[in-house]
DNA sequence: TGCCTGATGTCAGCAGCTGACATCAAGGGG
DNA sequence: CCCCTTGATGTCAGCTGCTGACATCAGGCA
């Protein structure tokens, strides 16, 4: 991170990173598949945590709630890393390749969640959708958490995001109209032939 | 695609691709930012289409419905490309780098959708969530479309996905939600074409 | 002591990608 | 009809990411 912040991501060579760690470029590539991968350490831990967390959710919990609970459980993990997360995020903002990597990690979390749900008896289209929806909430919540001037908890943002998602997906969607108390026709009217 | 299928993605060199097109490697990189990017031509078209489609949705439409309608409108675009899409998908299945690229394209669609919704007066957390949720539905629907032995329309799968998402995000209601009745409401919630 | 194993270093080499410059063809104005 | 501009392409050199093959070295263990 230090090197990246000083010289920029792509003007930092892998050889330099390795040297800073007292190692060789070759050794670097034995620990990290990629130059990008240095920025994603510990993602396996999150992965594992989410899966076990979903598995441990009391039976009868709604799928989306199970995923949300798992995501909330990572709050302490990020608690003291807000500054680091912000630095990381500003790297991602500049370099699309890094965003790509972030996205595939999140997608992997989504499909792991789906698998965990399936193991609980959730049937297929629902499991994947719950996983994806949960991750969508997390993405939005995480960004808002980083920017939040009030510095509210990450879990708080996740809950807010969940509520908002529920509102948005509710059959007759609120939050839409600039015109206040307009009750739009049922969703069927929005369909195009 | 031919080259990729014959020799595999990473055993196909950019020079070979360019040669097959009667050009030079250098010229290739003037048209494509990346080796990966050859597989993602036309994504700007989709992007644009979605945005205008959301903008043209009748006012008062629920945000998620607007996004879904926009996504459904791409059905004819894929209609005759199912085989090609499948070939592409099997490349993606093998090569994570390509999946990364796909994901960032989809994410870009999601944020474009969110922007389009915002322009319609949808407030912020809702807009992003609707965009992400819509794309989530699309991802799942697209995969199911590719595998569907009955070869139903892509738009059909999108509708089913939307319904399923709505069911999954519905507030945890009375009936035990973890496992709904075996042959679920699919038919009951079917839409009028 | 001597062997095995795992971590690291060394080296050579390919492929992706870029900048700088040359070339060439088409078209428009003089 | 010629010349000049412009845009597309080719050529060349070079860096960096990344990999395979092999050497080295240290620690543990028989």
Coordinates of N, CA, C and O in Angstrom, one line a residue, chain B residues 69-161:
Chain B
X69 N -37.6 -4.0 -17.4 CA -38.1 -3.8 -18.7 C -37.0 -3.5 -19.7 O -36.9 -4.0 -20.8
X70 N -36.0 -2.7 -19.2 CA -34.9 -2.4 -20.1 C -34.1 -3.6 -20.4 O -33.7 -3.9 -21.6
X71 N -33.9 -4.5 -19.4 CA -33.2 -5.7 -19.6 C -33.9 -6.6 -20.6 O -33.3 -7.3 -21.5
X72 N -35.2 -6.7 -20.4 CA -36.0 -7.5 -21.3 C -35.9 -7.1 -22.7 O -36.0 -7.9 -23.7
X73 N -35.8 -5.8 -22.9 CA -35.7 -5.2 -24.2 C -34.5 -5.7 -25.0 O -34.4 -5.5 -26.2
X74 N -33.6 -6.3 -24.3 CA -32.4 -6.8 -25.1 C -32.6 -8.2 -25.6 O -31.7 -8.8 -26.3
X75 N -33.7 -8.8 -25.3 CA -34.0 -10.2 -25.7 C -33.8 -10.4 -27.2 O -33.1 -11.3 -27.6
X76 N -34.4 -9.6 -28.1 CA -34.1 -9.8 -29.5 C -32.7 -9.8 -29.9 O -32.3 -10.5 -30.8
X77 N -31.9 -9.0 -29.2 CA -30.5 -8.9 -29.5 C -29.8 -10.2 -29.3 O -28.9 -10.6 -30.1
X78 N -30.2 -11.0 -28.3 CA -29.6 -12.3 -28.0 C -30.3 -13.4 -28.8 O -29.7 -14.5 -28.9
X79 N -31.5 -13.2 -29.2 CA -32.4 -14.2 -29.7 C -31.6 -15.2 -30.6 O -31.7 -16.4 -30.3
X80 N -30.9 -14.8 -31.6 CA -30.3 -15.7 -32.5 C -28.9 -16.0 -32.2 O -28.1 -16.6 -33.0
X81 N -28.5 -15.6 -31.0 CA -27.1 -15.7 -30.6 C -26.9 -16.7 -29.5 O -25.9 -16.7 -28.8
X82 N -27.8 -17.6 -29.3 CA -27.8 -18.5 -28.2 C -26.5 -19.4 -28.3 O -25.8 -19.6 -27.3
X83 N -26.3 -19.9 -29.4 CA -25.1 -20.8 -29.6 C -23.8 -20.0 -29.3 O -22.9 -20.4 -28.6
X84 N -23.7 -18.8 -29.9 CA -22.6 -18.0 -29.7 C -22.4 -17.7 -28.2 O -21.3 -17.8 -27.6
X85 N -23.5 -17.3 -27.6 CA -23.5 -17.0 -26.2 C -23.0 -18.2 -25.3 O -22.2 -18.0 -24.4
X86 N -23.4 -19.4 -25.7 CA -23.0 -20.6 -25.0 C -21.5 -20.8 -25.2 O -20.8 -21.1 -24.2
X87 N -21.0 -20.6 -26.4 CA -19.6 -20.8 -26.6 C -18.8 -19.8 -25.7 O -17.8 -20.2 -25.0
X88 N -19.3 -18.6 -25.8 CA -18.6 -17.6 -24.9 C -18.7 -18.0 -23.5 O -17.7 -17.9 -22.8
X89 N -19.8 -18.4 -23.0 CA -19.9 -18.7 -21.6 C -19.0 -19.8 -21.2 O -18.4 -19.8 -20.1
X90 N -18.7 -20.8 -22.1 CA -17.8 -21.9 -21.7 C -16.4 -21.4 -21.7 O -15.6 -21.9 -20.9
X91 N -16.1 -20.3 -22.4 CA -14.8 -19.7 -22.3 C -14.7 -19.0 -20.9 O -13.7 -19.2 -20.1
X92 N -15.8 -18.3 -20.6 CA -15.8 -17.6 -19.3 C -15.7 -18.6 -18.1 O -15.0 -18.3 -17.1
X93 N -16.3 -19.7 -18.3 CA -16.3 -20.7 -17.2 C -14.8 -21.1 -16.9 O -14.5 -21.4 -15.7
X94 N -14.0 -21.2 -17.9 CA -12.6 -21.7 -17.7 C -11.7 -20.6 -17.3 O -10.8 -20.8 -16.5
X95 N -11.9 -19.3 -17.8 CA -10.9 -18.3 -17.6 C -11.4 -17.2 -16.7 O -12.3 -16.4 -17.1
X96 N -10.9 -17.1 -15.5 CA -11.4 -16.2 -14.5 C -11.2 -14.7 -15.0 O -12.0 -13.9 -14.7
X97 N -10.1 -14.5 -15.7 CA -9.9 -13.1 -16.2 C -11.0 -12.6 -17.1 O -11.4 -11.5 -17.0
X98 N -11.6 -13.6 -17.8 CA -12.7 -13.2 -18.7 C -14.0 -13.0 -17.9 O -14.8 -12.1 -18.1
X99 N -14.1 -13.8 -16.8 CA -15.3 -13.6 -15.9 C -15.1 -12.2 -15.3 O -16.1 -11.5 -15.1
X100 N -14.0 -11.8 -14.9 CA -13.7 -10.5 -14.3 C -14.2 -9.4 -15.2 O -14.9 -8.5 -14.8
X101 N -13.8 -9.6 -16.5 CA -14.2 -8.5 -17.4 C -15.8 -8.5 -17.6 O -16.4 -7.4 -17.6
X102 N -16.4 -9.7 -17.7 CA -17.8 -9.7 -17.8 C -18.5 -9.0 -16.6 O -19.4 -8.2 -16.7
X103 N -17.9 -9.3 -15.4 CA -18.5 -8.7 -14.2 C -18.4 -7.2 -14.2 O -19.4 -6.5 -13.8
X104 N -17.3 -6.7 -14.7 CA -17.2 -5.2 -14.6 C -18.1 -4.6 -15.7 O -18.6 -3.5 -15.5
X105 N -18.3 -5.3 -16.8 CA -19.3 -4.8 -17.7 C -20.7 -4.7 -17.1 O -21.4 -3.8 -17.3
X106 N -21.0 -5.8 -16.4 CA -22.4 -5.9 -15.8 C -22.5 -4.8 -14.7 O -23.5 -4.1 -14.6
X107 N -21.4 -4.6 -14.0 CA -21.4 -3.6 -12.9 C -21.6 -2.2 -13.5 O -22.3 -1.4 -13.0
X108 N -21.0 -2.0 -14.7 CA -21.2 -0.8 -15.4 C -22.6 -0.6 -15.8 O -23.2 0.5 -15.7
X109 N -23.2 -1.6 -16.2 CA -24.7 -1.6 -16.6 C -25.5 -1.2 -15.4 O -26.4 -0.4 -15.4
X110 N -25.1 -1.8 -14.2 CA -25.9 -1.5 -13.0 C -25.8 -0.1 -12.6 O -26.8 0.6 -12.3
X111 N -24.6 0.5 -12.7 CA -24.5 1.9 -12.3 C -25.0 2.8 -13.3 O -25.6 3.9 -13.0
X112 N -25.0 2.4 -14.6 CA -25.7 3.2 -15.6 C -27.2 3.2 -15.3 O -27.9 4.3 -15.4
X113 N -27.7 2.1 -15.0 CA -29.1 2.0 -14.7 C -29.5 2.9 -13.5 O -30.5 3.6 -13.5
X114 N -28.6 2.8 -12.5 CA -28.8 3.6 -11.3 C -28.9 5.1 -11.7 O -29.7 5.9 -11.2
X115 N -27.9 5.5 -12.5 CA -27.9 6.9 -12.9 C -29.2 7.3 -13.7 O -29.8 8.4 -13.5
X116 N -29.6 6.4 -14.6 CA -30.8 6.7 -15.3 C -32.0 6.8 -14.4 O -32.9 7.6 -14.6
X117 N -32.0 6.0 -13.4 CA -33.1 6.0 -12.4 C -33.1 7.4 -11.6 O -34.1 8.0 -11.4
X118 N -31.9 7.7 -11.3 CA -31.7 9.0 -10.5 C -32.3 10.2 -11.3 O -32.9 11.1 -10.8
X119 N -32.0 10.1 -12.6 CA -32.5 11.2 -13.5 C -34.0 11.2 -13.5 O -34.6 12.2 -13.9
X120 N -34.6 10.1 -13.1 CA -36.1 10.0 -13.0 C -36.6 10.4 -11.6 O -37.8 10.2 -11.4
X121 N -35.7 10.8 -10.8 CA -36.1 11.2 -9.4 C -36.0 10.2 -8.4 O -36.4 10.4 -7.2
X122 N -35.5 9.0 -8.7 CA -35.3 8.0 -7.7 C -34.2 8.4 -6.8 O -33.1 8.8 -7.3
X123 N -34.4 8.3 -5.5 CA -33.4 8.8 -4.6 C -32.3 7.8 -4.4 O -32.4 6.6 -4.7
X124 N -31.2 8.2 -3.8 CA -30.0 7.4 -3.9 C -29.9 6.0 -3.4 O -29.5 5.1 -4.2
X125 N -30.1 5.7 -2.2 CA -29.8 4.3 -2.0 C -30.7 3.4 -2.8 O -30.2 2.3 -3.3
X126 N -31.9 3.8 -3.1 CA -32.8 3.0 -3.9 C -32.4 2.8 -5.3 O -32.4 1.7 -5.8
X127 N -31.9 3.9 -5.9 CA -31.5 3.8 -7.3 C -30.4 2.7 -7.5 O -30.5 1.9 -8.3
X128 N -29.3 2.8 -6.7 CA -28.2 1.9 -6.8 C -28.7 0.5 -6.6 O -28.4 -0.5 -7.3
X129 N -29.5 0.3 -5.5 CA -30.0 -1.0 -5.2 C -30.9 -1.6 -6.3 O -30.8 -2.8 -6.7
X130 N -31.7 -0.8 -6.9 CA -32.5 -1.2 -8.0 C -31.7 -1.6 -9.2 O -31.9 -2.7 -9.8
X131 N -30.6 -0.8 -9.5 CA -29.7 -1.2 -10.6 C -29.0 -2.5 -10.3 O -29.0 -3.4 -11.1
X132 N -28.5 -2.7 -9.1 CA -27.8 -3.9 -8.8 C -28.8 -5.1 -8.8 O -28.4 -6.2 -9.3
X133 N -29.9 -4.9 -8.2 CA -30.9 -6.0 -8.2 C -31.3 -6.4 -9.6 O -31.4 -7.6 -9.9
X134 N -31.5 -5.4 -10.4 CA -31.9 -5.7 -11.8 C -30.8 -6.6 -12.5 O -31.1 -7.6 -13.1
X135 N -29.6 -6.1 -12.3 CA -28.5 -6.9 -12.9 C -28.4 -8.3 -12.3 O -28.1 -9.2 -13.1
X136 N -28.6 -8.4 -11.1 CA -28.6 -9.7 -10.4 C -29.6 -10.6 -11.1 O -29.3 -11.8 -11.4
X137 N -30.8 -10.1 -11.3 CA -31.8 -10.9 -11.9 C -31.3 -11.3 -13.3 O -31.5 -12.4 -13.8
X138 N -30.8 -10.3 -14.0 CA -30.3 -10.6 -15.4 C -29.3 -11.7 -15.4 O -29.3 -12.6 -16.3
X139 N -28.3 -11.6 -14.5 CA -27.3 -12.6 -14.5 C -27.9 -14.0 -14.4 O -27.6 -14.9 -15.2
X140 N -28.7 -14.2 -13.4 CA -29.3 -15.5 -13.1 C -30.2 -15.9 -14.3 O -30.1 -17.0 -14.8
X141 N -30.9 -15.0 -14.8 CA -31.8 -15.3 -15.9 C -31.0 -15.7 -17.1 O -31.4 -16.6 -17.8
X142 N -30.0 -15.0 -17.4 CA -29.2 -15.3 -18.6 C -28.6 -16.7 -18.5 O -28.7 -17.5 -19.5
X143 N -28.1 -17.0 -17.4 CA -27.5 -18.4 -17.2 C -28.6 -19.5 -17.4 O -28.4 -20.4 -18.1
X144 N -29.7 -19.2 -16.8 CA -30.8 -20.2 -16.9 C -31.3 -20.3 -18.4 O -31.6 -21.3 -18.9
X145 N -31.3 -19.1 -19.0 CA -31.7 -19.1 -20.4 C -30.8 -20.0 -21.3 O -31.2 -20.8 -22.1
X146 N -29.5 -19.9 -21.0 CA -28.5 -20.7 -21.8 C -28.7 -22.2 -21.6 O -28.5 -23.0 -22.5
X147 N -29.1 -22.5 -20.4 CA -29.2 -23.9 -20.1 C -30.6 -24.5 -20.3 O -30.8 -25.7 -20.3
X148 N -31.6 -23.6 -20.5 CA -33.0 -24.1 -20.5 C -33.2 -25.1 -21.7 O -33.1 -24.7 -22.8
X149 N -33.5 -26.3 -21.3 CA -33.8 -27.3 -22.3 C -35.1 -26.9 -23.1 O -35.2 -27.3 -24.3
X150 N -36.0 -26.2 -22.5 CA -37.2 -25.8 -23.2 C -37.0 -24.6 -24.1 O -37.9 -24.2 -24.8
X151 N -35.8 -24.0 -24.0 CA -35.5 -22.9 -24.8 C -36.5 -21.8 -24.8 O -36.9 -21.2 -25.8
X152 N -37.0 -21.5 -23.6 CA -37.9 -20.4 -23.4 C -37.2 -19.1 -23.6 O -35.9 -19.0 -23.5
X153 N -37.9 -18.1 -23.9 CA -37.4 -16.7 -24.2 C -36.5 -16.2 -23.0 O -36.8 -16.6 -21.9
X154 N -35.5 -15.4 -23.4 CA -34.8 -14.8 -22.3 C -35.7 -13.9 -21.4 O -35.6 -13.9 -20.2
X155 N -36.6 -13.2 -22.1 CA -37.4 -12.3 -21.3 C -38.3 -13.1 -20.3 O -38.6 -12.6 -19.2
X156 N -38.7 -14.2 -20.7 CA -39.4 -15.1 -19.8 C -38.6 -15.4 -18.6 O -39.1 -15.3 -17.4
X157 N -37.4 -15.7 -18.8 CA -36.5 -16.0 -17.6 C -36.3 -14.8 -16.8 O -36.2 -14.9 -15.5
X158 N -36.3 -13.7 -17.4 CA -36.1 -12.4 -16.6 C -37.3 -12.2 -15.7 O -37.2 -11.9 -14.5
X159 N -38.5 -12.4 -16.3 CA -39.7 -12.3 -15.5 C -39.8 -13.2 -14.4 O -40.1 -12.9 -13.2
X160 N -39.4 -14.5 -14.6 CA -39.4 -15.5 -13.6 C -38.4 -15.1 -12.5 O -38.7 -15.2 -11.3
X161 N -37.3 -14.6 -12.9 CA -36.3 -14.2 -11.9 C -36.8 -13.0 -11.1 O -36.5 -13.0 -9.9

